[in-house]
Amino acid sequence: MKVISFEEAYKTVMDNVSDKGTETVSFIESLNRILAEDVASDMEMPPFNKATVDGFACRRSDLGVELAIIETIAAGTEPSKTLSAGECSRIMTGAAVPEGADMVFMVEDSEVLQSGKVKFRGSFTKENIAIRGEDIKAGDIVLRKGKLIRPQEIAVMASVGHTSVVVSKKPVVAVISSGNELVEPYDAPAKSQIRNSNAYQLLTQLLRAGVLGKYYGIARDDKEATFLLLKQAIAECDVVLITGGVSMGDFDFIPEVMESAGVKILFARVNVQPGKPTTFGIHRDAIVFGLPGNPVSSFTQFELLVRPLICKMMGYDLNPVSIQLPMKVEFSRRMAERHAFIPVIITPDSMVKPVEYHGSAHISALSLADGIISLPAGKQTIERGEIVSVRQI
Ligand code: AMP
Ligand code: MG
């Protein structure tokens, strides 16, 4: 079977992304969605000359003299008087600066005299006025298409009154486990059985990527049963993730079942560790991943291949932040043919140490890991002190 490089696998996956289109949702429901339109401001920001401190609005040329207080302006009320020389208005943060004033001095810099007048007591003061339109002009684009919506973006939409928003549709993603040895986490495994961890790992990896997965249960190692489940998932979902049954065992017939369900397999072996048997195919109705049964492999290949695909389907280029840190210890491997992804710990002194790891079934090793590092094919050793790029997981 043809083994392709990780880069080639990634490209194949990303080249087969189909756009799911868009939908309109209420802005408060748009958290973690991808903006599918530009959002423009319907007003200037600030919409009026606004005091940025509590204090007294006056003319700078009057700073040396005693000022008569002509009114008090609270935030949200319109000033009713125009200031003349020798006058000031008491003003609150966020209130509109009255006509005739060119600055606001702070309460902290003021003294109210016996006479009821007020005097500036500071040595220096800024204007303390946010000028109308200084942040945003009416019609300015405040959010661009393709942006991931976080609470900050929700605040921007709230401030410009954009209460319905066009976002990319989310794909519907199926999760299927396969294997006769599996029981669900709620059940006690009999001898020779283990609990199904992959499905729950994948469902929550999906959730973390902003997608609610659809769980189809455990397919028994039976071609007919697996075929029916796969067919149903393909018909109902945009992406199907099935784990297990893709390696070389007698009961590893997932690729064969995929083909009989009408899936065109584009690759079935990737030169990576863990996750070599990762299988990828396309169908008119869905994209199908056959992920390895080993939980560490399934986790890693989801992060490396599935998650970027799902993000792109939602209109978003996943660019995971990597941090550059030095290795605390030397790392060496016997065989270097494969492109390795190694779970690592970031130590309290900000260095990188591989976790103790007994292979791709060692799920608790991943739980200790803070990130993964990538070791390209052909590279056998990472020296102590060498800078590595850690992708957080
Ligand atoms: P397979 O790819 O089906 O040969 O499975 C490879 C290994 O992963 C075997 O040790 C399986 O028992 C294990 N495995 C497969 N599916 C799961 C799962 N859903 N949860 C935990 N381990 C699994
Ligand atoms: Mg199996």
mmCIF file with all atom_site columns, C-alpha atoms in Angstrom, residues 2 4 8-9 11-13 15-16 258-259 263-269 278-283 288:
data_model
loop_
_atom_site.group_PDB
_atom_site.id
_atom_site.type_symbol
_atom_site.label_atom_id
_atom_site.label_alt_id
_atom_site.label_comp_id
_atom_site.label_asym_id
_atom_site.label_entity_id
_atom_site.label_seq_id
_atom_site.pdbx_PDB_ins_code
_atom_site.Cartn_x
_atom_site.Cartn_y
_atom_site.Cartn_z
_atom_site.occupancy
_atom_site.B_iso_or_equiv
_atom_site.pdbx_formal_charge
_atom_site.auth_seq_id
_atom_site.auth_comp_id
_atom_site.auth_asym_id
_atom_site.auth_atom_id
_atom_site.pdbx_PDB_model_num
ATOM 1  C CA . LYS A 1 2   ? 1.257   3.448  -0.893 1.00 0.00 ? 2   LYS A CA 1
ATOM 2  C CA . ILE A 1 4   ? 2.490   9.194  1.614  1.00 0.00 ? 4   ILE A CA 1
ATOM 3  C CA . GLU A 1 8   ? 0.927   15.228 1.112  1.00 0.00 ? 8   GLU A CA 1
ATOM 4  C CA . ALA A 1 9   ? -1.794  13.827 3.383  1.00 0.00 ? 9   ALA A CA 1
ATOM 5  C CA . LYS A 1 11  ? -2.730  18.782 1.282  1.00 0.00 ? 11  LYS A CA 1
ATOM 6  C CA . THR A 1 12  ? -5.046  16.000 0.095  1.00 0.00 ? 12  THR A CA 1
ATOM 7  C CA . VAL A 1 13  ? -7.349  16.572 3.048  1.00 0.00 ? 13  VAL A CA 1
ATOM 8  C CA . ASP A 1 15  ? -7.965  20.132 -1.102 1.00 0.00 ? 15  ASP A CA 1
ATOM 9  C CA . ASN A 1 16  ? -11.155 18.195 -0.490 1.00 0.00 ? 16  ASN A CA 1
ATOM 10 C CA . MET A 1 258 ? -15.614 2.315  3.101  1.00 0.00 ? 258 MET A CA 1
ATOM 11 C CA . GLU A 1 259 ? -15.170 1.350  -0.534 1.00 0.00 ? 259 GLU A CA 1
ATOM 12 C CA . VAL A 1 263 ? -16.171 6.041  -0.594 1.00 0.00 ? 263 VAL A CA 1
ATOM 13 C CA . LYS A 1 264 ? -13.208 6.766  -2.859 1.00 0.00 ? 264 LYS A CA 1
ATOM 14 C CA . ILE A 1 265 ? -10.082 6.248  -0.755 1.00 0.00 ? 265 ILE A CA 1
ATOM 15 C CA . LEU A 1 266 ? -7.431  8.902  -1.375 1.00 0.00 ? 266 LEU A CA 1
ATOM 16 C CA . PHE A 1 267 ? -4.853  7.593  1.067  1.00 0.00 ? 267 PHE A CA 1
ATOM 17 C CA . ALA A 1 268 ? -4.591  4.761  3.565  1.00 0.00 ? 268 ALA A CA 1
ATOM 18 C CA . ARG A 1 269 ? -1.044  5.028  4.909  1.00 0.00 ? 269 ARG A CA 1
ATOM 19 C CA . THR A 1 278 ? -4.821  6.889  8.919  1.00 0.00 ? 278 THR A CA 1
ATOM 20 C CA . THR A 1 279 ? -7.245  6.493  6.028  1.00 0.00 ? 279 THR A CA 1
ATOM 21 C CA . PHE A 1 280 ? -9.040  9.229  4.134  1.00 0.00 ? 280 PHE A CA 1
ATOM 22 C CA . GLY A 1 281 ? -11.743 9.045  1.523  1.00 0.00 ? 281 GLY A CA 1
ATOM 23 C CA . ILE A 1 282 ? -14.442 11.070 -0.131 1.00 0.00 ? 282 ILE A CA 1
ATOM 24 C CA . HIS A 1 283 ? -18.039 10.336 -0.974 1.00 0.00 ? 283 HIS A CA 1
ATOM 25 C CA . VAL A 1 288 ? -14.668 9.893  5.713  1.00 0.00 ? 288 VAL A CA 1
#
